[in-house]
Amino acid sequence: IAKQSGKNRYAVFDTQKDVEKRALHNNLNRFEEAIHNDELLLHYQPKVSLINDEVVGVEALVRWQHPEKGLLYPGDFLSCVEHNTLAIKLSEWVISHALQQIVAWQKEGINLPVSINIGAVELQKEDFVTWLTHLMNQFPSVKKSMLEIEVLETSALADLMHVSKVIESCKNAGISFALDDFGTGFSSLSYLKKLPLDTIKIDQGFIANMLDDVDDLSILEGMIGLTKSLKRQVIAEGIESEEQGRKLIELGCPFGQGYFIARPLKSKDVPSFIKEWTLPESWRTQALVSSA
Ligand code: C2E
Ligand code: MG
Ligand code: MG
Ligand code: MG
């Protein structure tokens, strides 16, 4: 049977686990190749003030321009890298390309802070701060404050002691931290006071349902109040409509990000977005009312 079915003979002799292992191994090799061949690219999603016309930064989001499969998104390939040391190579690629982009924008007279997403593997590194500052020192014209690190709430909670030390030393070096997808970690909130975070990003799930789910609206209101009393910045992710944005301003949320404002952009499209972005009229009015 094995001979007859040729290539498929693995299916006969191997357990499902072996097959999965081999597939993962192949995927990892292929992804490592993609990093070396520069098949990756970054898109940049703007973060804006909800109360004035300022674009406060952009978030770098990785994509893979696969030669056969086309443009792939993190959801298509990140899961195979996530628990592997290859995640570190990915982050090194992302960080140095984000820093190169900051330099390029600086040359155009644009001073734009960039956020990057870091996974649990990188965060667990013993020498995280040394690793990161070493990468940054290769771009001496970029101030440390131009880079912000986003970590998932779930990764931060995995080792609170270590992570809080990492954030503290990054902070001392001038690099700021944001907590991504806040509200999805199912944890007691007391951990927040242990982490010297600068910013909390409210998960897009709460924004998606805020207009028709009164419970989500109350939770949102609570989160915004909480971050304010803890003296942290707060930004809402996943704003998809004008009305969601207006309501967030009413709730006192000062920053936002989402498809309604801008989709993740090619780097070359960022400067014109910055020039052209202005608040929708209803937001401007709400901002006036709310600050009165
Ligand atoms: P995230 O950091 O929470 O990023 C937000 C994701 O939501 C992005 O998806 C973005 O395109 C999408 N998004 C933004 N605004 C809206 C909106 O209004 N509505 C909806 N439905 N979606 C919106 P993307 O680019 O597919 O990234 C998914 C996740 O992959 C990111 O979630 C982040 O956790 C991870 N990721 C992205 N780039 C990197 C990276 O370079 N390194 C690592 N380790 N993770 C990354
Ligand atoms: Mg993020
Ligand atoms: Mg997020
Ligand atoms: Mg997310």
Coordinates of C-alpha atoms in Angstrom, one line a residue, residues 151-262:
V151 CA 2.0 43.8 24.5
L152 CA -1.1 41.6 24.7
E153 CA -2.8 41.6 28.1
T154 CA -2.6 37.8 28.0
S155 CA 1.2 37.8 27.5
A156 CA 1.7 40.4 30.2
L157 CA -0.2 38.4 32.7
A158 CA 1.8 35.2 32.0
D159 CA 4.7 36.4 34.2
L160 CA 3.7 39.6 36.0
M161 CA 6.8 40.0 38.0
H162 CA 9.2 39.7 35.0
V163 CA 7.0 41.8 32.8
S164 CA 6.7 44.6 35.3
K165 CA 10.5 44.7 35.6
V166 CA 10.9 44.7 31.8
I167 CA 8.4 47.6 31.5
E168 CA 10.2 49.5 34.3
S169 CA 13.6 49.3 32.7
C170 CA 12.3 50.1 29.3
K171 CA 10.6 53.2 30.8
N172 CA 13.9 54.2 32.3
A173 CA 15.5 53.9 28.8
G174 CA 12.7 56.1 27.4
I175 CA 10.6 53.5 25.7
S176 CA 6.9 53.4 26.4
F177 CA 4.5 50.4 26.8
A178 CA 0.9 49.9 25.8
L179 CA -1.4 47.1 26.9
D180 CA -3.1 45.7 23.8
D181 CA -6.6 44.1 23.7
F182 CA -7.4 45.2 27.2
G183 CA -10.4 43.5 28.6
T184 CA -9.8 40.1 27.0
G185 CA -7.5 38.6 29.6
F186 CA -10.2 37.6 32.2
S187 CA -8.1 38.7 35.1
S188 CA -8.5 40.6 38.3
L189 CA -7.9 44.3 37.6
S190 CA -5.4 44.7 40.5
Y191 CA -2.5 43.7 38.2
L192 CA -2.8 47.0 36.5
K193 CA -1.3 48.9 39.4
K194 CA 1.7 46.5 39.3
L195 CA 2.5 47.3 35.6
P196 CA 4.0 50.8 34.9
L197 CA 2.2 51.0 31.6
D198 CA 1.8 54.3 29.7
T199 CA -1.2 53.4 27.7
I200 CA -4.1 51.0 27.7
K201 CA -5.8 49.9 24.4
I202 CA -9.4 48.9 24.8
D203 CA -10.1 45.8 22.8
Q204 CA -12.1 46.3 19.7
G205 CA -14.8 43.8 20.8
F206 CA -16.1 46.4 23.3
I207 CA -16.3 49.1 20.6
A208 CA -18.0 46.7 18.2
N209 CA -21.0 46.2 20.5
M210 CA -21.1 49.5 22.4
L211 CA -24.0 51.0 20.5
D212 CA -26.4 48.1 21.0
D213 CA -25.2 46.4 24.2
V214 CA -25.7 48.4 27.3
D215 CA -23.5 46.1 29.3
D216 CA -20.6 46.7 26.9
L217 CA -21.2 50.4 27.1
S218 CA -21.1 50.3 30.9
I219 CA -17.9 48.2 30.9
L220 CA -16.4 50.7 28.4
E221 CA -17.3 53.6 30.6
G222 CA -15.8 51.8 33.6
M223 CA -12.6 51.0 31.7
I224 CA -12.1 54.6 30.6
G225 CA -12.7 55.9 34.2
L226 CA -10.3 53.3 35.6
T227 CA -7.5 54.1 33.2
K228 CA -7.9 57.8 34.0
S229 CA -7.8 57.4 37.8
L230 CA -4.7 55.2 37.3
K231 CA -3.2 58.1 35.3
R232 CA -2.8 56.0 32.2
Q233 CA -3.5 57.0 28.6
V234 CA -6.4 55.2 27.0
I235 CA -7.1 54.5 23.3
A236 CA -10.1 52.8 21.7
E237 CA -9.3 50.2 19.0
G238 CA -11.6 49.2 16.2
I239 CA -13.7 52.3 15.7
E240 CA -15.7 51.5 12.6
S241 CA -18.4 54.2 12.6
E242 CA -18.7 57.9 13.2
E243 CA -21.3 57.3 15.9
Q244 CA -19.0 55.0 17.9
G245 CA -16.3 57.7 17.8
R246 CA -18.8 60.3 18.9
K247 CA -20.0 58.2 21.8
L248 CA -16.4 57.5 22.9
I249 CA -15.7 61.2 23.0
E250 CA -18.8 61.6 25.2
L251 CA -17.4 58.9 27.5
G252 CA -14.2 60.8 27.8
C253 CA -11.9 58.7 25.6
P254 CA -9.2 60.9 24.1
F255 CA -7.7 58.7 21.4
G256 CA -8.9 56.3 18.8
Q257 CA -7.9 53.9 16.0
G258 CA -10.1 52.0 13.6
Y259 CA -11.2 51.5 10.0
F260 CA -13.5 54.5 10.2
I261 CA -10.4 56.7 10.8
A262 CA -8.0 54.8 8.6

